[in-house]
Amino acid sequence: MTPTPELISRYYAAFNAKDWNAMAGCVSENINHFVNEGDKRGGRAAFADFIAHMDDCYDETLTDIVVMASPDGTRASAEFIVNGVYKKTDAGLPEANGQTYRLPAGAFFDVKDGEIQRVTTYYNLKEWIRQVS
């Protein structure tokens, strides 16, 4: 079984490589995905739909990733910098025209049997809106 820090690092390496299948392969079939200031999405299919939507609207790379895990590996967190381009207007948000943004973010994870069972992501939405407005 993959140690938790390696699993989370592989998850983010897949994100940066835009390898959405590899990213989805890190999460449980029954993943609970809590989007920043959004609704919970349950299951790998909903997770994959979210990733496809994000890829359509944003081009993001994560840098300065730091992963931390509990001694038993059941919980983890990551802090990173989101470097992005706002490609296509997302519903309810400012109009996109290729604006760039850079902001800190974090995520919390539950891990079981070598799979991510829950991921909750946080960033300052007001700061993101300020940067793209």
CSV table of N, CA and C in Angstrom, one decimal:
chain,number,residue,atom,x,y,z
A,1,MET,N,0.8,-1.2,0.0
A,1,MET,CA,0.0,0.0,0.0
A,1,MET,C,0.9,1.2,0.0
A,2,THR,N,0.5,2.2,-0.8
A,2,THR,CA,1.3,3.5,-0.9
A,2,THR,C,1.1,4.3,0.4
A,3,PRO,N,2.3,4.8,0.9
A,3,PRO,CA,2.2,5.7,2.1
A,3,PRO,C,1.4,7.0,1.7
A,4,THR,N,0.7,7.5,2.6
A,4,THR,CA,-0.2,8.6,2.4
A,4,THR,C,0.5,9.8,1.7
A,5,PRO,N,1.7,10.3,2.2
A,5,PRO,CA,2.3,11.4,1.6
A,5,PRO,C,2.6,11.1,0.1
A,6,GLU,N,3.0,9.9,-0.2
A,6,GLU,CA,3.3,9.6,-1.6
A,6,GLU,C,2.0,9.6,-2.4
A,7,LEU,N,0.9,9.1,-1.9
A,7,LEU,CA,-0.4,9.2,-2.6
A,7,LEU,C,-0.8,10.6,-2.9
A,8,ILE,N,-0.7,11.5,-1.9
A,8,ILE,CA,-1.1,12.9,-2.1
A,8,ILE,C,-0.2,13.6,-3.1
A,9,SER,N,1.1,13.3,-3.0
A,9,SER,CA,2.1,13.8,-4.0
A,9,SER,C,1.8,13.3,-5.4
A,10,ARG,N,1.4,12.1,-5.5
A,10,ARG,CA,1.0,11.5,-6.8
A,10,ARG,C,-0.2,12.2,-7.4
A,11,TYR,N,-1.2,12.4,-6.5
A,11,TYR,CA,-2.5,13.1,-6.9
A,11,TYR,C,-2.1,14.5,-7.4
A,12,TYR,N,-1.3,15.3,-6.8
A,12,TYR,CA,-1.0,16.6,-7.3
A,12,TYR,C,0.0,16.6,-8.5
A,13,ALA,N,0.8,15.6,-8.6
A,13,ALA,CA,1.7,15.4,-9.8
A,13,ALA,C,0.8,15.2,-11.0
A,14,ALA,N,-0.3,14.3,-10.8
A,14,ALA,CA,-1.2,14.1,-11.9
A,14,ALA,C,-1.9,15.4,-12.3
A,15,PHE,N,-2.3,16.2,-11.3
A,15,PHE,CA,-3.0,17.4,-11.5
A,15,PHE,C,-2.1,18.3,-12.4
A,16,ASN,N,-0.8,18.5,-12.0
A,16,ASN,CA,0.1,19.3,-12.7
A,16,ASN,C,0.4,18.8,-14.1
A,17,ALA,N,0.3,17.5,-14.3
A,17,ALA,CA,0.5,16.9,-15.6
A,17,ALA,C,-0.8,16.9,-16.5
A,18,LYS,N,-1.9,17.3,-15.8
A,18,LYS,CA,-3.2,17.3,-16.5
A,18,LYS,C,-3.6,15.9,-16.9
A,19,ASP,N,-3.1,14.9,-16.1
A,19,ASP,CA,-3.5,13.5,-16.3
A,19,ASP,C,-4.7,13.2,-15.4
A,20,TRP,N,-5.8,13.6,-15.9
A,20,TRP,CA,-7.1,13.5,-15.1
A,20,TRP,C,-7.4,12.0,-14.8
A,21,ASN,N,-7.1,11.1,-15.6
A,21,ASN,CA,-7.3,9.7,-15.3
A,21,ASN,C,-6.4,9.2,-14.1
A,22,ALA,N,-5.2,9.6,-14.1
A,22,ALA,CA,-4.3,9.3,-13.0
A,22,ALA,C,-4.8,9.9,-11.7
A,23,MET,N,-5.2,11.2,-11.8
A,23,MET,CA,-5.7,11.9,-10.6
A,23,MET,C,-7.0,11.1,-10.1
A,24,ALA,N,-7.9,10.8,-10.9
A,24,ALA,CA,-9.1,10.1,-10.5
A,24,ALA,C,-8.7,8.7,-9.9
A,25,GLY,N,-7.7,8.1,-10.4
A,25,GLY,CA,-7.2,6.8,-9.9
A,25,GLY,C,-6.7,6.9,-8.5
A,26,CYS,N,-6.4,8.1,-8.0
A,26,CYS,CA,-6.0,8.2,-6.6
A,26,CYS,C,-7.1,8.3,-5.6
A,27,VAL,N,-8.3,8.5,-6.1
A,27,VAL,CA,-9.5,8.6,-5.2
A,27,VAL,C,-10.4,7.4,-5.2
A,28,SER,N,-11.1,7.2,-4.1
A,28,SER,CA,-12.0,6.1,-4.0
A,28,SER,C,-13.2,6.3,-4.9
A,29,GLU,N,-13.8,5.1,-5.3
A,29,GLU,CA,-15.0,5.1,-6.1
A,29,GLU,C,-16.1,6.0,-5.4
A,30,ASN,N,-16.0,6.0,-4.0
A,30,ASN,CA,-17.0,6.7,-3.2
A,30,ASN,C,-16.5,8.0,-2.6
A,31,ILE,N,-15.6,8.7,-3.3
A,31,ILE,CA,-14.9,9.9,-2.9
A,31,ILE,C,-16.0,10.9,-2.4
A,32,ASN,N,-15.7,11.6,-1.3
A,32,ASN,CA,-16.5,12.8,-0.9
A,32,ASN,C,-15.6,14.0,-1.2
A,33,HIS,N,-16.0,14.8,-2.2
A,33,HIS,CA,-15.3,15.9,-2.6
A,33,HIS,C,-16.0,17.2,-2.2
A,34,PHE,N,-15.4,18.0,-1.4
A,34,PHE,CA,-15.9,19.2,-0.9
A,34,PHE,C,-15.2,20.4,-1.6
A,35,VAL,N,-15.9,21.0,-2.5
A,35,VAL,CA,-15.3,22.1,-3.3
A,35,VAL,C,-15.3,23.4,-2.5
A,36,ASN,N,-14.3,24.2,-2.6
A,36,ASN,CA,-14.3,25.5,-1.9
A,36,ASN,C,-15.6,26.3,-2.1
A,37,GLU,N,-16.2,26.6,-0.9
A,37,GLU,CA,-17.5,27.3,-0.9
A,37,GLU,C,-18.5,26.7,-1.9
A,38,GLY,N,-18.5,25.4,-2.1
A,38,GLY,CA,-19.4,24.8,-3.0
A,38,GLY,C,-20.1,23.6,-2.3
A,39,ASP,N,-20.8,22.9,-3.1
A,39,ASP,CA,-21.5,21.7,-2.6
A,39,ASP,C,-20.6,20.5,-2.6
A,40,LYS,N,-21.0,19.5,-1.8
A,40,LYS,CA,-20.3,18.2,-1.8
A,40,LYS,C,-20.6,17.5,-3.1
A,41,ARG,N,-19.6,16.8,-3.6
A,41,ARG,CA,-19.8,16.0,-4.8
A,41,ARG,C,-19.4,14.6,-4.3
A,42,GLY,N,-20.3,13.6,-4.6
A,42,GLY,CA,-20.0,12.3,-4.1
A,42,GLY,C,-19.7,11.3,-5.3
A,43,GLY,N,-18.7,10.5,-5.2
A,43,GLY,CA,-18.4,9.5,-6.2
A,43,GLY,C,-17.4,10.0,-7.2
A,44,ARG,N,-16.7,9.0,-7.7
A,44,ARG,CA,-15.6,9.2,-8.7
A,44,ARG,C,-16.1,9.9,-10.0
A,45,ALA,N,-17.3,9.5,-10.4
A,45,ALA,CA,-17.9,10.1,-11.6
A,45,ALA,C,-18.1,11.6,-11.5
A,46,ALA,N,-18.7,12.0,-10.3
A,46,ALA,CA,-18.9,13.4,-10.1
A,46,ALA,C,-17.6,14.2,-9.9
A,47,PHE,N,-16.6,13.5,-9.3
A,47,PHE,CA,-15.2,14.1,-9.2
A,47,PHE,C,-14.7,14.3,-10.6
A,48,ALA,N,-14.8,13.3,-11.5
A,48,ALA,CA,-14.2,13.5,-12.8
A,48,ALA,C,-15.0,14.6,-13.6
A,49,ASP,N,-16.3,14.7,-13.4
A,49,ASP,CA,-17.0,15.8,-14.1
A,49,ASP,C,-16.5,17.1,-13.6
A,50,PHE,N,-16.3,17.3,-12.3
A,50,PHE,CA,-15.7,18.5,-11.8
A,50,PHE,C,-14.4,18.8,-12.4
A,51,ILE,N,-13.5,17.9,-12.4
A,51,ILE,CA,-12.2,18.1,-13.0
A,51,ILE,C,-12.3,18.5,-14.5
A,52,ALA,N,-13.2,17.9,-15.2
A,52,ALA,CA,-13.4,18.3,-16.6
A,52,ALA,C,-13.9,19.7,-16.7
A,53,HIS,N,-14.8,20.1,-15.9
A,53,HIS,CA,-15.3,21.5,-15.9
A,53,HIS,C,-14.2,22.5,-15.6
A,54,MET,N,-13.4,22.1,-14.5
A,54,MET,CA,-12.3,23.0,-14.1
A,54,MET,C,-11.3,23.1,-15.3
A,55,ASP,N,-11.0,22.0,-16.0
A,55,ASP,CA,-10.0,22.1,-17.1
A,55,ASP,C,-10.6,22.9,-18.2
A,56,ASP,N,-11.9,23.0,-18.4
A,56,ASP,CA,-12.5,23.8,-19.4
A,56,ASP,C,-12.3,25.3,-19.1
A,57,CYS,N,-12.4,25.6,-17.9
A,57,CYS,CA,-12.5,27.1,-17.5
A,57,CYS,C,-11.1,27.6,-17.0
A,58,TYR,N,-10.3,26.7,-16.5
A,58,TYR,CA,-9.0,27.2,-15.9
A,58,TYR,C,-7.8,26.4,-16.4
A,59,ASP,N,-6.7,27.0,-16.4
A,59,ASP,CA,-5.4,26.3,-16.6
A,59,ASP,C,-4.6,26.6,-15.4
A,60,GLU,N,-4.4,25.6,-14.6
A,60,GLU,CA,-3.7,25.8,-13.3
A,60,GLU,C,-2.5,24.9,-13.1
A,61,THR,N,-1.5,25.4,-12.5
A,61,THR,CA,-0.4,24.6,-12.0
A,61,THR,C,-0.2,24.9,-10.5
A,62,LEU,N,0.1,23.9,-9.8
A,62,LEU,CA,0.4,24.1,-8.4
A,62,LEU,C,1.9,24.0,-8.1
A,63,THR,N,2.3,25.0,-7.3
A,63,THR,CA,3.8,25.0,-6.9
A,63,THR,C,3.9,25.1,-5.4
A,64,ASP,N,5.1,24.9,-4.9
A,64,ASP,CA,5.4,25.0,-3.5
A,64,ASP,C,4.5,24.1,-2.7
A,65,ILE,N,4.3,22.9,-3.1
A,65,ILE,CA,3.4,21.9,-2.5
A,65,ILE,C,4.1,21.3,-1.3
A,66,VAL,N,3.4,21.4,-0.1
A,66,VAL,CA,3.9,20.8,1.1
A,66,VAL,C,2.8,19.8,1.6
A,67,VAL,N,3.1,18.6,1.8
A,67,VAL,CA,2.2,17.5,2.2
A,67,VAL,C,2.5,17.1,3.6
A,68,MET,N,1.5,17.0,4.4
A,68,MET,CA,1.6,16.6,5.8
A,68,MET,C,0.6,15.4,6.1
A,69,ALA,N,1.0,14.5,6.9
A,69,ALA,CA,0.1,13.3,7.1
A,69,ALA,C,0.2,12.9,8.6
A,70,SER,N,-0.9,12.4,9.1
A,70,SER,CA,-0.9,11.9,10.5
A,70,SER,C,0.0,10.7,10.5
A,71,PRO,N,0.4,10.3,11.7
A,71,PRO,CA,1.3,9.2,11.8
A,71,PRO,C,0.7,7.9,11.3
A,72,ASP,N,-0.6,7.7,11.5
A,72,ASP,CA,-1.3,6.5,11.0
A,72,ASP,C,-1.7,6.6,9.5
A,73,GLY,N,-1.5,7.7,8.9
A,73,GLY,CA,-1.7,7.9,7.4
A,73,GLY,C,-3.2,8.0,7.1
A,74,THR,N,-4.1,8.1,8.0
A,74,THR,CA,-5.5,8.2,7.7
A,74,THR,C,-6.0,9.6,7.4
A,75,ARG,N,-5.2,10.6,7.7
A,75,ARG,CA,-5.5,12.0,7.5
A,75,ARG,C,-4.3,12.7,6.9
A,76,ALA,N,-4.5,13.7,6.0
A,76,ALA,CA,-3.4,14.4,5.4
A,76,ALA,C,-3.9,15.8,5.1
A,77,SER,N,-2.9,16.7,4.8
A,77,SER,CA,-3.2,18.0,4.4
A,77,SER,C,-2.1,18.4,3.4
A,78,ALA,N,-2.4,19.4,2.6
A,78,ALA,CA,-1.4,20.0,1.7
A,78,ALA,C,-1.7,21.5,1.6
A,79,GLU,N,-0.6,22.2,1.5
A,79,GLU,CA,-0.6,23.6,1.2
A,79,GLU,C,0.2,23.9,-0.1
A,80,PHE,N,-0.3,24.8,-0.9
A,80,PHE,CA,0.3,25.0,-2.2
A,80,PHE,C,-0.1,26.4,-2.7
A,81,ILE,N,0.6,26.8,-3.8
A,81,ILE,CA,0.3,28.0,-4.5
A,81,ILE,C,-0.4,27.6,-5.8
A,82,VAL,N,-1.5,28.2,-6.1
A,82,VAL,CA,-2.2,28.0,-7.4
A,82,VAL,C,-1.8,29.1,-8.3
A,83,ASN,N,-1.3,28.7,-9.4
A,83,ASN,CA,-0.9,29.7,-10.5
A,83,ASN,C,-1.8,29.3,-11.7
A,84,GLY,N,-2.6,30.3,-12.0
A,84,GLY,CA,-3.6,30.0,-13.0
A,84,GLY,C,-3.9,31.0,-14.1
A,85,VAL,N,-4.6,30.6,-15.1
A,85,VAL,CA,-5.1,31.4,-16.2
A,85,VAL,C,-6.6,31.1,-16.2
A,86,TYR,N,-7.4,32.1,-16.2
A,86,TYR,CA,-8.9,32.0,-16.3
A,86,TYR,C,-9.3,32.0,-17.8
A,87,LYS,N,-9.6,30.9,-18.3
A,87,LYS,CA,-9.7,30.7,-19.8
A,87,LYS,C,-11.2,30.9,-20.2
A,88,LYS,N,-12.1,30.5,-19.5
A,88,LYS,CA,-13.5,30.5,-19.9
A,88,LYS,C,-14.4,30.9,-18.7
A,89,THR,N,-15.4,31.8,-19.0
A,89,THR,CA,-16.2,32.3,-17.9
A,89,THR,C,-16.9,31.1,-17.2
A,90,ASP,N,-16.8,31.1,-15.9
A,90,ASP,CA,-17.5,30.1,-15.0
A,90,ASP,C,-18.7,30.7,-14.5
A,91,ALA,N,-19.8,30.0,-14.5
A,91,ALA,CA,-21.1,30.5,-14.1
A,91,ALA,C,-21.0,31.2,-12.7
A,92,GLY,N,-21.6,32.4,-12.7
A,92,GLY,CA,-21.6,33.2,-11.4
A,92,GLY,C,-20.4,33.9,-11.0
A,93,LEU,N,-19.4,33.8,-11.9
A,93,LEU,CA,-18.1,34.4,-11.6
A,93,LEU,C,-17.8,35.5,-12.6
A,94,PRO,N,-16.8,36.4,-12.4
A,94,PRO,CA,-16.5,37.4,-13.4
A,94,PRO,C,-16.2,36.8,-14.8
A,95,GLU,N,-16.3,37.6,-15.8
A,95,GLU,CA,-16.0,37.2,-17.1
A,95,GLU,C,-14.5,36.9,-17.3
A,96,ALA,N,-14.3,35.8,-18.0
A,96,ALA,CA,-12.9,35.4,-18.3
A,96,ALA,C,-12.4,36.0,-19.6
A,97,ASN,N,-11.1,36.4,-19.5
A,97,ASN,CA,-10.5,36.9,-20.8
A,97,ASN,C,-9.0,36.6,-20.7
A,98,GLY,N,-8.6,35.5,-20.1
A,98,GLY,CA,-7.2,35.1,-20.0
A,98,GLY,C,-6.5,35.7,-18.8
A,99,GLN,N,-7.2,36.2,-17.8
A,99,GLN,CA,-6.5,36.8,-16.6
A,99,GLN,C,-5.7,35.7,-15.9
A,100,THR,N,-4.6,36.2,-15.4
A,100,THR,CA,-3.8,35.3,-14.6
A,100,THR,C,-4.0,35.6,-13.1
A,101,TYR,N,-3.8,34.5,-12.3
A,101,TYR,CA,-3.9,34.7,-10.8
A,101,TYR,C,-2.9,33.8,-10.1
A,102,ARG,N,-2.7,34.2,-8.9
A,102,ARG,CA,-1.7,33.4,-8.0
A,102,ARG,C,-2.2,33.5,-6.6
A,103,LEU,N,-2.5,32.4,-6.0
A,103,LEU,CA,-3.0,32.5,-4.6
A,103,LEU,C,-2.7,31.2,-3.8
A,104,PRO,N,-2.6,31.4,-2.5
A,104,PRO,CA,-2.3,30.2,-1.7
A,104,PRO,C,-3.6,29.4,-1.5
A,105,ALA,N,-3.5,28.1,-1.4
A,105,ALA,CA,-4.7,27.2,-1.1
A,105,ALA,C,-4.2,26.1,-0.3
A,106,GLY,N,-5.2,25.3,0.2
A,106,GLY,CA,-4.9,24.2,1.0
A,106,GLY,C,-6.0,23.1,0.8
A,107,ALA,N,-5.7,21.9,1.2
A,107,ALA,CA,-6.6,20.8,1.1
A,107,ALA,C,-6.4,19.8,2.2
A,108,PHE,N,-7.5,19.2,2.6
A,108,PHE,CA,-7.5,18.2,3.7
A,108,PHE,C,-8.1,16.9,3.1
A,109,PHE,N,-7.5,15.8,3.6
A,109,PHE,CA,-7.8,14.5,3.0
A,109,PHE,C,-8.1,13.5,4.1
A,110,ASP,N,-9.0,12.5,3.8
A,110,ASP,CA,-9.1,11.3,4.6
A,110,ASP,C,-8.6,10.2,3.6
A,111,VAL,N,-7.8,9.3,4.1
A,111,VAL,CA,-7.2,8.2,3.3
A,111,VAL,C,-7.5,6.9,4.0
A,112,LYS,N,-7.9,5.9,3.2
A,112,LYS,CA,-8.2,4.5,3.6
A,112,LYS,C,-7.8,3.6,2.5
A,113,ASP,N,-7.1,2.5,2.9
A,113,ASP,CA,-6.8,1.4,1.9
A,113,ASP,C,-6.0,2.0,0.7
A,114,GLY,N,-5.2,3.0,0.9
A,114,GLY,CA,-4.4,3.5,-0.2
A,114,GLY,C,-5.1,4.4,-1.2
A,115,GLU,N,-6.3,4.8,-0.8
A,115,GLU,CA,-7.1,5.7,-1.7
A,115,GLU,C,-7.6,6.9,-0.9
A,116,ILE,N,-7.8,8.0,-1.6
A,116,ILE,CA,-8.3,9.2,-1.0
A,116,ILE,C,-9.8,9.0,-0.9
A,117,GLN,N,-10.3,9.1,0.3
A,117,GLN,CA,-11.8,9.0,0.6
A,117,GLN,C,-12.5,10.3,0.6
A,118,ARG,N,-11.8,11.3,1.0
A,118,ARG,CA,-12.4,12.7,1.1
A,118,ARG,C,-11.3,13.7,0.8
A,119,VAL,N,-11.6,14.7,0.0
A,119,VAL,CA,-10.8,15.9,-0.2
A,119,VAL,C,-11.6,17.1,-0.1
A,120,THR,N,-11.1,18.1,0.8
A,120,THR,CA,-11.8,19.3,1.0
A,120,THR,C,-10.8,20.4,0.6
A,121,THR,N,-11.1,21.3,-0.3
A,121,THR,CA,-10.2,22.3,-0.8
A,121,THR,C,-10.6,23.7,-0.3
A,122,TYR,N,-9.6,24.5,0.1
A,122,TYR,CA,-9.9,25.9,0.6
A,122,TYR,C,-9.0,26.9,-0.1
A,123,TYR,N,-9.5,28.0,-0.5
A,123,TYR,CA,-8.7,29.2,-1.0
A,123,TYR,C,-9.6,30.4,-0.7
A,124,ASN,N,-9.0,31.6,-0.9
A,124,ASN,CA,-9.7,32.8,-0.6
A,124,ASN,C,-10.4,33.2,-1.9
A,125,LEU,N,-11.7,32.9,-2.0
A,125,LEU,CA,-12.5,33.3,-3.3
A,125,LEU,C,-12.5,34.8,-3.5
A,126,LYS,N,-12.6,35.6,-2.5
A,126,LYS,CA,-12.7,37.0,-2.7
A,126,LYS,C,-11.4,37.5,-3.3
A,127,GLU,N,-10.2,36.9,-2.8
A,127,GLU,CA,-8.9,37.3,-3.4
A,127,GLU,C,-8.8,36.9,-4.8
A,128,TRP,N,-9.3,35.7,-5.2
A,128,TRP,CA,-9.3,35.3,-6.6
A,128,TRP,C,-10.1,36.2,-7.4
A,129,ILE,N,-11.3,36.6,-7.0
A,129,ILE,CA,-12.2,37.5,-7.7
A,129,ILE,C,-11.5,38.8,-7.9
A,130,ARG,N,-10.8,39.3,-6.8
A,130,ARG,CA,-10.1,40.6,-7.0
A,130,ARG,C,-9.0,40.5,-8.1
A,131,GLN,N,-8.3,39.4,-8.1
A,131,GLN,CA,-7.2,39.2,-9.1
A,131,GLN,C,-7.7,39.1,-10.5
A,132,VAL,N,-8.9,38.6,-10.7
A,132,VAL,CA,-9.4,38.4,-12.1
A,132,VAL,C,-10.3,39.5,-12.5
A,133,SER,N,-10.7,40.4,-11.6
A,133,SER,CA,-11.6,41.5,-12.0
A,133,SER,C,-10.9,42.7,-12.5
